[in-house]
Structures are given as C-alpha cells and as structure tokens.
C-alpha cells in the first residue's frame, strides 16, 4: 500500500491509543486470518529475523510496521517456541529507538552466546536529504527478556558499495564466527561481503573478502543471504533482485534461490564446487528465507509468504504478510529438500478418505498420490461455480501447475496467474497444507515446494477433483 512517507515514518509515540484501536478493529474484520501460521497482529509482516535456539527454546522475530500494510518505521516482534509449530509472542520488541536505527530496525540474524542472544541487524539511518546510511549493528537479548543495544556501529558502509548494504547473517564455521552481508556495487551489480569476528568477539569484525559464489551476478542486489551447512556441504540461500531470466526461469517480481556447494574456504572467501542456481520455491509468494544450523543437528528454515512491492487483498484490513511453516532442509541427489518439521503432524486430526465436492474448513492437510501416466486436477477454495485455486499434476509429462486466475480477489496480475515446475515423471506424492488463505504444497516429500496466498470468498470452501477421484487422505488441522 502506498502511504506518504510522513505517515510511514511517523514516530511510534506520536500514534494515539485511539488510532491504534481503530487499526486493530479493522484487522479483526478480515475474513482471511490464518490459524496455524504466523501473521502480524496489526500492520505489515515481512522478513523473518533472528531465527535461533537459545536458553532451551527456539526464538524468532519478524519485521513489522504496526500501523498499516506498508513498509515504514520497522521494528522486530519476538516469538518463542518449544516445538517450531506453536509460537508465542512475548511482547518483546526490538524498537527503532537508537541513533543507529532511528529510521528502522532492518533485517538480520541471531547467535546464541553463553547467557545472551546476540542480534546482528541493519540499522536504517537517513539524513536530512533522506539519503540512507546503512549500519550493521548489534543488540543483546538476556535470559530475562531485556534488550540492550551496542552503542557503536559494528560494520560501516564500505567504500565500494552503495547504500544497499544490509541483512547480516552470523554463523559459525570450524569454531570461528563469520558474517555475510548483501551488497550492491557502484556499477549496480550485486555481491556478498564476508567478515570474520576477531577472536570471536561479536562486536569486533574484520573484512575477509567478497564472497566468491562461482557465478558472475546479473542481479543488481542480493538480499537476505544465508549460508548453512548440510552434511558438511555449504548451501547458500539468497534473494537476487533483478536476476536475469536467461540465468534462471522465474515469474515472481523477485526470486528466492539457492546453490549447493562442495566446500567453503573461509580464508579466501570461496565457495567451491558450485551447483546450479535453483528456485527455492515455485509458488506465487516466498521471499527472505532465513535458515540456521540448529544445535540438534537439523538445518531449519522459515520464509516470508509475501513479496516486496506487491499489494494484497488484506491491505484493506490494515495488515499484510505471514510466515511459512518451519521446514527442515536436507540434500538428496544434489537437490535441496524442504519438509515441514515433524511436530506439525501433531495438528492432524482423524484421517478421512478424499471425497468429491467436499465442504471443508479451509484449514486442513491433504496427503495425495498421483500415479504415473496420469493427469489429475484438484480445486481448492472452490465456490458454487466450481472456481478456485486449481492444481494440475501431469505425471506423464512431469509437471505441476498452480492456477489462481479464477480468484475474485486477484492481485499481482502483472506477474501472471499461473506457476509451474518440472517434476520427475512417475508416481508423485503431494502434501498440501491449507490454512484459510495460505497454501503450501510439498511435492515428493519436499523435493519441490509451491507456496502461495489465495483469498477466497466467505463461502468458497469446497474441494473438487475435476479429473476424477484422487487417492489420498484429508485431515482437519487443530489450531
């Protein structure tokens, strides 16, 4: 939503309680609130931040402007979880209340120290002419929920980058702490900078090199870079804005991508043995994925179900955005697999056989097998005319297609109303999570994922199978 800068960057203390209550009332009127995903209580939710394990629990923040569905004066909202399925807001906020983040607490990551969680993030600072000074700064979250910010800038804007320098990810490799940060050169080309913590002091960083990822970037900016290690292999997840479609086929305004490598040489800043650049998700909405190596050995990831510079139907109700299910990442046959964490199965209620024209709660899970040499279709959120979100699987050609062209609440039409991806020929399994206005489709146990928003009319809740019955089960989901 396009709002004047004077509104979007209005200091929090200038908003009255009456104004905020009116915003909350508008949000409560929405027919599209989700049940087992994370969404903002008010305003905009965008990037997941600070995903980590600390003091016996999982911690997660999301970036938020609480006064409307627009990118304004950002804060971080804090959540905790024991199982990565049920998240609880704590009331703790990383506020834009310091000289180093006075125009917004932008994206970043977290790292657990002995008795504090270190938050490493970009402070958005503007001068009188509205020129940005991006500052990589830090804060500490104590075990009793207090946030204390570092007084100094930890990494300043280098001379070889524009104002687009943000989203630090801190990680440990071979007992040494490193950080990577997305950047843009003065020639408007994207790259990633690699830093090293001197003596593993999170407040003392030195530049190592520009990260060599084995490809010459065609994009103009890299956002939200994450480097994780799966079976000791480096996996780089990032958002290349302006990526040439000659390099990767994608349809969204900006893609979320990944590359798998064989090794990481931190001394030279090189990722060795690079695999191809691939789409992380083939649906209409996924961005700003954040991943980390959990102490239990799993690699966990969560994403923003939304995209920059896109208006959504929920804007009319003063909020926008949601977060994906938490996914565990693995590698099989040089492909990154993404599967919802096992604890999510605890939400499944009694299994039911799939039925034609089934009225649903719009809050369910489907487990389906499509045999080889067949084409089958499924319509979710179907209305009385049989129109809804259509999924078509062709196991003979090896293709899955998602079509939301029949929606009465369409949006982002400039970028098309169909998404598809090639899948292996033969039997195909689908796990389809539906949550009121969110659909996450996991193909072949996470080999491919398609994540999307869909905003049905109030009575559009039927499940149709236009090409005949499908083999599988239907589960209502607890929430």
Short mmCIF file of C-alpha atoms in Angstrom, two decimals:
data_model
loop_
_atom_site.label_atom_id
_atom_site.label_comp_id
_atom_site.label_asym_id
_atom_site.label_seq_id
_atom_site.Cartn_x
_atom_site.Cartn_y
_atom_site.Cartn_z
CA UNK A 1 0.00 0.00 0.00
CA UNK A 2 1.32 3.40 -1.00
CA UNK A 3 1.24 5.72 2.02
CA UNK A 4 3.01 9.07 2.42
CA UNK A 5 6.45 8.97 3.98
CA UNK A 6 5.21 11.26 6.76
CA UNK A 7 2.81 8.52 7.86
CA UNK A 8 5.13 5.55 7.35
CA UNK A 9 7.97 7.13 9.34
CA UNK A 10 5.88 8.83 11.98
CA UNK A 11 7.44 8.08 15.41
CA UNK A 12 5.62 5.42 17.38
CA UNK A 13 4.99 7.73 20.34
CA UNK A 14 3.00 10.09 18.12
CA UNK A 15 0.35 7.45 17.40
CA UNK A 16 -2.56 7.72 19.83
CA UNK A 17 -4.19 4.76 21.53
CA UNK A 18 -7.43 5.62 19.79
CA UNK A 19 -5.75 5.45 16.37
CA UNK A 20 -4.23 2.09 17.21
CA UNK A 21 -7.54 0.67 18.43
CA UNK A 22 -9.15 1.65 15.14
CA UNK A 23 -6.39 -0.20 13.27
CA UNK A 24 -6.91 -3.28 15.45
CA UNK A 25 -10.66 -3.20 14.83
CA UNK A 26 -10.07 -3.08 11.08
CA UNK A 27 -7.68 -6.04 11.26
CA UNK A 28 -10.19 -8.08 13.26
CA UNK A 29 -12.78 -7.73 10.46
CA UNK A 30 -10.66 -9.68 7.96
CA UNK A 31 -12.14 -12.98 6.71
CA UNK A 32 -8.70 -14.37 5.88
CA UNK A 33 -6.92 -14.76 9.21
CA UNK A 34 -4.75 -17.87 9.34
CA UNK A 35 -4.78 -20.44 12.15
CA UNK A 36 -1.51 -22.37 12.24
CA UNK A 37 0.78 -19.86 10.51
CA UNK A 38 2.26 -16.66 11.93
CA UNK A 39 0.75 -13.35 10.87
CA UNK A 40 1.01 -9.83 12.35
CA UNK A 41 -1.42 -8.61 14.94
CA UNK A 42 -1.52 -5.36 13.00
CA UNK A 43 0.26 -3.79 10.04
CA UNK A 44 2.96 -5.30 7.86
CA UNK A 45 4.87 -8.51 8.49
CA UNK A 46 7.82 -9.09 6.21
CA UNK A 47 11.21 -10.74 6.79
CA UNK A 48 11.73 -13.41 9.46
CA UNK A 49 14.72 -12.39 11.58
CA UNK A 50 16.87 -13.75 14.40
CA UNK A 51 15.82 -17.39 13.95
CA UNK A 52 17.84 -19.28 16.55
CA UNK A 53 17.94 -21.62 19.55
CA UNK A 54 18.72 -20.04 22.90
CA UNK A 55 18.13 -20.81 26.57
CA UNK A 56 16.28 -24.04 25.80
CA UNK A 57 13.78 -22.61 23.31
CA UNK A 58 13.53 -21.55 19.69
CA UNK A 59 13.49 -17.81 19.10
CA UNK A 60 12.16 -15.95 16.09
CA UNK A 61 11.46 -12.34 15.24
CA UNK A 62 9.55 -10.86 12.35
CA UNK A 63 9.97 -7.41 10.89
CA UNK A 64 6.89 -5.27 11.39
CA UNK A 65 5.42 -1.85 10.84
CA UNK A 66 2.42 -1.96 13.17
CA UNK A 67 0.33 0.90 11.76
CA UNK A 68 -0.60 -0.35 8.30
CA UNK A 69 0.18 -2.73 5.41
CA UNK A 70 3.17 -0.73 4.18
CA UNK A 71 6.95 -0.58 4.60
CA UNK A 72 7.51 2.08 7.25
CA UNK A 73 9.39 2.53 10.50
CA UNK A 74 10.26 -1.12 11.21
CA UNK A 75 10.57 -2.97 14.49
CA UNK A 76 11.22 -6.63 15.30
CA UNK A 77 8.50 -8.61 17.09
CA UNK A 78 9.72 -11.52 19.24
CA UNK A 79 8.27 -15.03 19.41
CA UNK A 80 9.32 -18.22 21.20
CA UNK A 81 8.52 -21.89 20.61
CA UNK A 82 9.23 -25.31 22.06
CA UNK A 83 8.20 -27.30 19.01
CA UNK A 84 8.58 -24.96 15.98
CA UNK A 85 4.83 -25.22 15.40
CA UNK A 86 3.25 -23.22 18.22
CA UNK A 87 4.80 -19.75 18.52
CA UNK A 88 4.01 -17.29 21.27
CA UNK A 89 4.53 -13.54 21.08
CA UNK A 90 6.40 -12.39 24.18
CA UNK A 91 5.77 -8.66 23.99
CA UNK A 92 9.50 -8.06 23.50
CA UNK A 93 10.27 -5.65 20.66
CA UNK A 94 13.50 -4.54 19.03
CA UNK A 95 12.42 -0.95 18.51
CA UNK A 96 13.81 1.76 16.20
CA UNK A 97 14.80 3.83 19.22
CA UNK A 98 18.56 4.38 18.83
CA UNK A 99 20.64 6.80 16.77
CA UNK A 100 21.88 3.81 14.75
CA UNK A 101 18.42 2.51 13.77
CA UNK A 102 16.21 5.57 14.02
CA UNK A 103 14.55 5.01 10.60
CA UNK A 104 14.03 1.32 11.20
CA UNK A 105 15.40 -1.95 12.55
CA UNK A 106 16.04 -3.79 9.30
CA UNK A 107 16.76 -7.47 8.77
CA UNK A 108 19.39 -9.56 10.48
CA UNK A 109 20.16 -12.75 12.33
CA UNK A 110 20.98 -14.06 15.81
CA UNK A 111 23.64 -16.14 17.53
CA UNK A 112 23.42 -17.71 20.99
CA UNK A 113 26.20 -16.79 23.40
CA UNK A 114 26.64 -18.21 26.90
CA UNK A 115 23.82 -16.28 28.56
CA UNK A 116 22.68 -13.82 25.90
CA UNK A 117 21.27 -13.96 22.38
CA UNK A 118 23.22 -11.64 20.10
CA UNK A 119 21.10 -9.89 17.47
CA UNK A 120 23.02 -8.69 14.42
CA UNK A 121 20.99 -6.43 12.14
CA UNK A 122 20.95 -3.45 9.80
CA UNK A 123 20.06 -0.06 11.20
CA UNK A 124 18.32 2.19 8.72
CA UNK A 125 19.52 5.77 9.17
CA UNK A 126 18.57 8.70 6.93
CA UNK A 127 19.95 12.22 6.77
CA UNK A 128 18.02 15.46 6.19
CA UNK A 129 18.01 14.78 2.44
CA UNK A 130 16.70 11.26 3.05
CA UNK A 131 19.98 9.64 1.96
CA UNK A 132 20.46 6.27 3.63
CA UNK A 133 23.42 5.36 5.82
CA UNK A 134 23.17 1.56 6.33
CA UNK A 135 24.74 0.47 9.60
CA UNK A 136 25.38 -3.10 10.72
CA UNK A 137 24.69 -3.01 14.43
CA UNK A 138 24.05 -5.31 17.37
CA UNK A 139 21.96 -5.90 20.46
CA UNK A 140 21.74 -8.50 23.22
CA UNK A 141 18.65 -10.31 24.44
CA UNK A 142 19.09 -11.53 28.02
CA UNK A 143 17.52 -14.64 29.52
CA UNK A 144 15.03 -12.42 31.37
CA UNK A 145 13.88 -10.75 28.15
CA UNK A 146 15.75 -7.46 28.28
CA UNK A 147 17.28 -5.96 25.13
CA UNK A 148 20.48 -3.93 25.33
CA UNK A 149 21.85 -2.34 22.16
CA UNK A 150 25.51 -1.89 21.31
CA UNK A 151 26.37 1.79 21.29
CA UNK A 152 28.76 1.61 18.33
CA UNK A 153 28.38 0.66 14.67
CA UNK A 154 29.88 -2.79 14.18
CA UNK A 155 30.36 -2.67 10.40
CA UNK A 156 30.07 0.61 8.48
CA UNK A 157 29.22 1.05 4.81
CA UNK A 158 32.32 0.13 2.74
CA UNK A 159 33.55 2.49 0.05
CA UNK A 160 32.85 0.04 -2.77
CA UNK A 161 29.10 -0.32 -2.11
CA UNK A 162 26.04 1.88 -2.49
CA UNK A 163 23.50 2.48 0.26
CA UNK A 164 22.22 -1.03 -0.45
CA UNK A 165 24.22 -2.92 2.15
CA UNK A 166 22.14 -4.98 4.56
CA UNK A 167 20.89 -8.21 6.15
CA UNK A 168 23.89 -9.60 8.08
CA UNK A 169 23.83 -13.32 8.78
CA UNK A 170 26.12 -14.54 11.54
CA UNK A 171 27.22 -18.18 11.55
CA UNK A 172 29.89 -20.43 13.00
CA UNK A 173 32.26 -22.50 10.88
CA UNK A 174 35.09 -24.59 12.33
CA UNK A 175 34.81 -22.79 15.69
CA UNK A 176 35.10 -19.35 14.08
CA UNK A 177 32.32 -16.77 13.74
CA UNK A 178 31.68 -15.22 10.34
CA UNK A 179 29.07 -12.95 8.82
CA UNK A 180 27.83 -12.40 5.28
CA UNK A 181 26.05 -9.23 4.14
CA UNK A 182 24.19 -8.45 0.92
CA UNK A 183 25.62 -5.57 -1.10
CA UNK A 184 25.46 -3.59 -4.33
CA UNK A 185 28.43 -2.18 -6.21
CA UNK A 186 28.54 1.34 -7.66
CA UNK A 187 28.07 -0.30 -11.05
CA UNK A 188 24.73 -1.64 -9.75
CA UNK A 189 25.85 -5.25 -9.52
CA UNK A 190 25.14 -7.48 -6.55
CA UNK A 191 27.62 -9.31 -4.39
CA UNK A 192 28.07 -10.63 -0.84
CA UNK A 193 30.67 -9.47 1.63
CA UNK A 194 32.30 -11.88 4.07
CA UNK A 195 33.50 -10.79 7.52
CA UNK A 196 35.26 -12.52 10.40
CA UNK A 197 34.81 -11.87 14.12
CA UNK A 198 38.22 -11.07 15.61
CA UNK A 199 38.82 -13.50 18.49
CA UNK A 200 35.16 -14.48 18.08
CA UNK A 201 34.16 -11.13 19.56
CA UNK A 202 30.74 -10.29 18.07
CA UNK A 203 31.46 -6.58 18.44
CA UNK A 204 34.76 -6.67 16.55
CA UNK A 205 34.73 -7.57 12.84
CA UNK A 206 37.26 -7.56 10.02
CA UNK A 207 36.64 -7.81 6.30
CA UNK A 208 37.79 -11.07 4.64
CA UNK A 209 36.73 -10.75 1.00
CA UNK A 210 33.85 -10.53 -1.36
CA UNK A 211 32.32 -14.00 -1.31
CA UNK A 212 33.13 -15.98 -4.45
CA UNK A 213 30.00 -18.00 -5.29
CA UNK A 214 31.16 -19.26 -8.68
CA UNK A 215 28.91 -17.08 -10.82
CA UNK A 216 29.02 -13.55 -12.16
CA UNK A 217 25.93 -11.84 -10.78
CA UNK A 218 23.40 -10.47 -13.26
CA UNK A 219 21.25 -9.14 -10.42
CA UNK A 220 21.50 -5.61 -9.02
CA UNK A 221 21.10 -6.55 -5.33
CA UNK A 222 21.32 -9.63 -3.12
CA UNK A 223 19.03 -9.60 -0.11
CA UNK A 224 18.84 -11.95 2.86
CA UNK A 225 21.90 -14.14 2.18
CA UNK A 226 22.14 -17.25 4.40
CA UNK A 227 24.94 -19.79 4.49
CA UNK A 228 24.17 -23.10 6.20
CA UNK A 229 25.90 -26.47 6.21
CA UNK A 230 24.09 -29.72 5.45
CA UNK A 231 26.15 -32.90 5.76
CA UNK A 232 29.15 -30.53 5.76
CA UNK A 233 28.16 -29.12 2.36
CA UNK A 234 27.60 -25.34 2.17
CA UNK A 235 24.16 -24.22 0.98
CA UNK A 236 23.73 -20.55 0.08
CA UNK A 237 20.15 -19.25 0.16
CA UNK A 238 19.56 -15.72 -1.12
CA UNK A 239 17.22 -13.30 -2.92
CA UNK A 240 18.79 -11.92 -6.13
CA UNK A 241 16.80 -8.84 -7.14
CA UNK A 242 16.86 -8.15 -10.87
CA UNK A 243 18.29 -11.56 -11.74
CA UNK A 244 18.38 -12.16 -15.50
CA UNK A 245 15.74 -14.66 -16.61
CA UNK A 246 18.32 -16.04 -19.00
CA UNK A 247 20.10 -17.29 -15.90
CA UNK A 248 17.04 -18.65 -14.08
CA UNK A 249 13.41 -19.07 -15.10
CA UNK A 250 11.15 -17.37 -12.55
CA UNK A 251 7.89 -15.41 -12.66
CA UNK A 252 7.66 -13.54 -9.34
CA UNK A 253 8.83 -9.95 -9.03
CA UNK A 254 11.97 -11.28 -7.27
CA UNK A 255 13.03 -14.91 -6.76
CA UNK A 256 14.28 -16.72 -3.66
CA UNK A 257 17.09 -19.04 -4.74
CA UNK A 258 19.72 -21.49 -3.53
CA UNK A 259 23.01 -23.05 -4.56
CA UNK A 260 24.67 -26.16 -3.15
CA UNK A 261 28.47 -26.28 -2.94
CA UNK A 262 31.06 -28.89 -2.04
CA UNK A 263 33.23 -26.87 0.33
CA UNK A 264 33.86 -23.48 1.93
CA UNK A 265 37.30 -21.90 2.12
CA UNK A 266 36.88 -19.00 4.58
CA UNK A 267 40.48 -17.82 4.23
CA UNK A 268 39.96 -16.95 0.58
CA UNK A 269 36.22 -16.37 0.82
CA UNK A 270 35.43 -19.01 -1.78
CA UNK A 271 32.55 -21.46 -2.07
CA UNK A 272 33.92 -24.36 -4.08
CA UNK A 273 32.28 -26.84 -6.41
CA UNK A 274 29.16 -24.83 -7.03
CA UNK A 275 25.92 -26.40 -8.15
CA UNK A 276 23.38 -24.62 -10.35
CA UNK A 277 21.30 -21.69 -9.19
CA UNK A 278 17.80 -23.01 -8.41
CA UNK A 279 14.45 -21.68 -7.28
CA UNK A 280 13.81 -22.37 -3.63
CA UNK A 281 10.04 -22.23 -4.16
CA UNK A 282 7.89 -22.37 -7.31
CA UNK A 283 4.72 -20.76 -5.96
CA UNK A 284 3.46 -17.19 -6.12
CA UNK A 285 4.87 -15.99 -2.79
CA UNK A 286 8.04 -16.81 -0.93
CA UNK A 287 10.88 -14.45 -0.01
CA UNK A 288 13.52 -13.58 2.57
CA UNK A 289 14.02 -17.17 3.75
CA UNK A 290 16.10 -17.40 6.90
CA UNK A 291 17.89 -20.64 7.82
CA UNK A 292 20.29 -21.72 10.54
CA UNK A 293 22.14 -24.78 11.82
CA UNK A 294 20.27 -25.83 14.95
CA UNK A 295 22.26 -27.35 17.85
CA UNK A 296 20.32 -30.62 17.44
CA UNK A 297 21.90 -31.14 14.00
CA UNK A 298 18.94 -30.06 11.91
CA UNK A 299 19.03 -27.20 9.43
CA UNK A 300 15.83 -25.20 9.87
CA UNK A 301 14.30 -22.54 7.65
CA UNK A 302 11.32 -20.20 7.61
CA UNK A 303 10.20 -17.72 4.96
CA UNK A 304 8.09 -14.64 4.42
CA UNK A 305 4.94 -15.58 2.50
CA UNK A 306 4.86 -12.32 0.60
CA UNK A 307 6.93 -10.23 -1.74
CA UNK A 308 8.30 -6.68 -1.80
CA UNK A 309 6.38 -4.06 -3.78
CA UNK A 310 3.15 -6.10 -4.01
CA UNK A 311 -0.30 -5.09 -2.71
CA UNK A 312 -2.50 -7.79 -1.17
CA UNK A 313 -6.27 -8.01 -0.51
CA UNK A 314 -5.63 -7.91 3.25
CA UNK A 315 -4.33 -4.35 2.78
CA UNK A 316 -7.98 -3.31 3.00
CA UNK A 317 -7.96 -4.65 6.56
CA UNK A 318 -4.78 -2.82 7.68
CA UNK A 319 -2.43 -5.82 7.66
CA UNK A 320 -0.30 -7.86 5.29
CA UNK A 321 2.05 -10.82 5.31
CA UNK A 322 2.60 -14.18 7.01
CA UNK A 323 5.39 -16.63 7.70
CA UNK A 324 5.72 -20.11 6.25
CA UNK A 325 5.77 -23.35 8.17
CA UNK A 326 9.17 -24.14 9.64
CA UNK A 327 10.95 -26.53 7.32
CA UNK A 328 13.85 -28.93 7.83
CA UNK A 329 16.39 -28.83 5.00
CA UNK A 330 18.21 -31.88 3.66
CA UNK A 331 20.14 -32.71 0.48
CA UNK A 332 19.33 -35.66 -1.76
CA UNK A 333 20.80 -36.16 -5.24
CA UNK A 334 22.12 -32.58 -5.18
CA UNK A 335 18.62 -31.17 -4.63
CA UNK A 336 17.61 -29.23 -1.54
CA UNK A 337 14.61 -30.92 0.08
CA UNK A 338 12.30 -28.93 2.36
CA UNK A 339 9.93 -30.75 4.71
CA UNK A 340 7.74 -29.34 7.47
CA UNK A 341 9.09 -30.17 10.92
CA UNK A 342 7.76 -33.45 12.31
CA UNK A 343 5.93 -31.80 15.20
CA UNK A 344 3.47 -30.35 12.69
CA UNK A 345 1.89 -33.83 12.42
CA UNK A 346 0.54 -33.31 15.96
CA UNK A 347 -2.01 -30.91 14.46
CA UNK A 348 -3.53 -33.63 12.25
CA UNK A 349 -6.95 -34.85 13.31
CA UNK A 350 -8.63 -38.12 12.28
CA UNK A 351 -7.89 -39.11 8.67
CA UNK A 352 -10.74 -39.11 6.17
CA UNK A 353 -10.81 -40.50 2.65
CA UNK A 354 -10.82 -37.87 -0.07
CA UNK A 355 -14.28 -37.15 -1.43
CA UNK A 356 -15.56 -35.29 -4.48
CA UNK A 357 -17.18 -31.90 -3.71
CA UNK A 358 -16.16 -31.96 -0.09
CA UNK A 359 -17.01 -28.93 2.00
CA UNK A 360 -14.05 -28.03 4.17
CA UNK A 361 -12.96 -25.72 6.95
CA UNK A 362 -10.25 -24.25 4.68
CA UNK A 363 -7.89 -25.40 7.41
CA UNK A 364 -6.62 -28.87 6.54
CA UNK A 365 -3.90 -31.16 5.17
CA UNK A 366 -4.17 -33.35 2.08
CA UNK A 367 -1.89 -36.35 1.52
CA UNK A 368 -2.25 -37.48 -2.09
CA UNK A 369 -0.57 -39.87 -4.51
CA UNK A 370 -0.89 -39.31 -8.27
CA UNK A 371 0.04 -42.47 -10.23
CA UNK A 372 2.35 -42.38 -13.23
CA UNK A 373 0.97 -41.72 -16.74
CA UNK A 374 -1.97 -39.70 -15.45
CA UNK A 375 -3.15 -36.11 -15.30
CA UNK A 376 -5.15 -35.15 -12.24
CA UNK A 377 -6.58 -31.84 -11.05
CA UNK A 378 -7.67 -30.51 -7.70
CA UNK A 379 -9.53 -27.29 -6.96
CA UNK A 380 -9.15 -25.75 -3.50
CA UNK A 381 -11.39 -22.99 -2.12
CA UNK A 382 -13.99 -23.87 -4.75
CA UNK A 383 -17.09 -21.67 -4.90
CA UNK A 384 -20.59 -22.59 -6.10
CA UNK A 385 -19.42 -22.20 -9.71
CA UNK A 386 -16.58 -24.66 -9.13
CA UNK A 387 -13.95 -21.95 -9.39
CA UNK A 388 -11.00 -21.73 -7.03
CA UNK A 389 -7.27 -22.40 -6.79
CA UNK A 390 -6.53 -25.12 -9.34
CA UNK A 391 -3.66 -27.61 -9.02
CA UNK A 392 -2.87 -29.83 -12.01
CA UNK A 393 -0.36 -32.67 -11.88
CA UNK A 394 0.76 -34.41 -15.08
CA UNK A 395 2.88 -37.39 -14.13
CA UNK A 396 3.44 -38.42 -17.75
CA UNK A 397 4.98 -35.09 -18.75
CA UNK A 398 6.39 -34.41 -15.29
CA UNK A 399 4.78 -31.09 -14.48
CA UNK A 400 2.75 -29.45 -11.74
CA UNK A 401 0.80 -26.22 -12.34
CA UNK A 402 -0.87 -23.83 -9.92
CA UNK A 403 -3.58 -21.55 -11.35
CA UNK A 404 -5.28 -18.77 -9.38
CA UNK A 405 -6.82 -17.00 -12.37
CA UNK A 406 -10.36 -17.71 -11.16
CA UNK A 407 -9.96 -15.76 -7.93
CA UNK A 408 -12.47 -12.98 -7.30
CA UNK A 409 -9.82 -11.27 -5.13
CA UNK A 410 -6.99 -11.22 -7.63
CA UNK A 411 -3.76 -9.30 -7.14
CA UNK A 412 -0.23 -9.04 -8.60
CA UNK A 413 -1.72 -9.88 -12.00
CA UNK A 414 1.17 -8.09 -13.68
CA UNK A 415 3.27 -11.14 -12.82
CA UNK A 416 0.79 -13.70 -14.15
CA UNK A 417 -1.72 -16.02 -12.54
CA UNK A 418 -0.05 -19.39 -13.12
CA UNK A 419 3.04 -21.02 -11.68
CA UNK A 420 4.52 -24.36 -12.66
CA UNK A 421 7.60 -26.51 -12.30
CA UNK A 422 9.03 -29.64 -13.83
CA UNK A 423 8.91 -32.71 -11.60
CA UNK A 424 10.15 -36.28 -12.16
CA UNK A 425 7.91 -38.47 -14.28
CA UNK A 426 6.22 -41.35 -12.47
CA UNK A 427 4.28 -41.57 -9.22
CA UNK A 428 4.08 -38.25 -7.38
CA UNK A 429 3.15 -37.53 -3.77
CA UNK A 430 1.64 -34.25 -2.61
CA UNK A 431 1.36 -32.91 0.93
CA UNK A 432 -0.87 -29.84 0.71
CA UNK A 433 -1.25 -27.61 3.78
CA UNK A 434 -4.21 -25.24 3.57
CA UNK A 435 -4.67 -22.50 6.17
CA UNK A 436 -7.54 -20.15 5.33
CA UNK A 437 -5.61 -18.01 2.82
CA UNK A 438 -2.28 -19.87 2.58
CA UNK A 439 -1.38 -22.98 0.61
CA UNK A 440 1.96 -24.78 0.94
CA UNK A 441 2.44 -27.71 -1.45
CA UNK A 442 5.27 -30.18 -0.86
CA UNK A 443 5.96 -32.43 -3.85
CA UNK A 444 7.68 -35.80 -3.30
CA UNK A 445 8.38 -35.17 0.38
CA UNK A 446 9.79 -31.70 -0.22
CA UNK A 447 11.73 -32.16 -3.45
CA UNK A 448 9.78 -29.17 -4.81
CA UNK A 449 7.66 -26.64 -2.93
CA UNK A 450 4.97 -24.23 -4.11
CA UNK A 451 3.81 -21.63 -1.59
CA UNK A 452 1.02 -19.18 -2.31
CA UNK A 453 -1.64 -16.86 -0.96
CA UNK A 454 -5.24 -17.19 -2.08
CA UNK A 455 -8.09 -15.09 -0.73
CA UNK A 456 -11.43 -16.90 -1.14
CA UNK A 457 -14.92 -15.50 -0.70
CA UNK A 458 -16.61 -16.45 2.55
CA UNK A 459 -18.48 -19.50 1.22
CA UNK A 460 -15.73 -20.73 -1.11
CA UNK A 461 -14.58 -23.80 0.82
CA UNK A 462 -15.27 -26.86 -1.35
CA UNK A 463 -12.67 -29.36 -2.54
CA UNK A 464 -13.17 -30.57 -6.12
CA UNK A 465 -11.50 -33.22 -8.30
CA UNK A 466 -12.41 -32.36 -11.92
CA UNK A 467 -10.44 -35.27 -13.44
CA UNK A 468 -11.92 -37.93 -11.17
CA UNK A 469 -11.18 -39.23 -7.71
CA UNK A 470 -7.72 -38.89 -6.23
CA UNK A 471 -6.12 -41.40 -3.90
CA UNK A 472 -5.34 -39.92 -0.53
CA UNK A 473 -6.42 -38.61 2.84
CA UNK A 474 -7.90 -35.43 4.26
CA UNK A 475 -7.06 -34.20 7.76
CA UNK A 476 -8.60 -31.32 9.62
CA UNK A 477 -5.85 -29.34 11.36
CA UNK A 478 -6.03 -28.36 15.01
CA UNK A 479 -5.12 -24.81 15.95
#
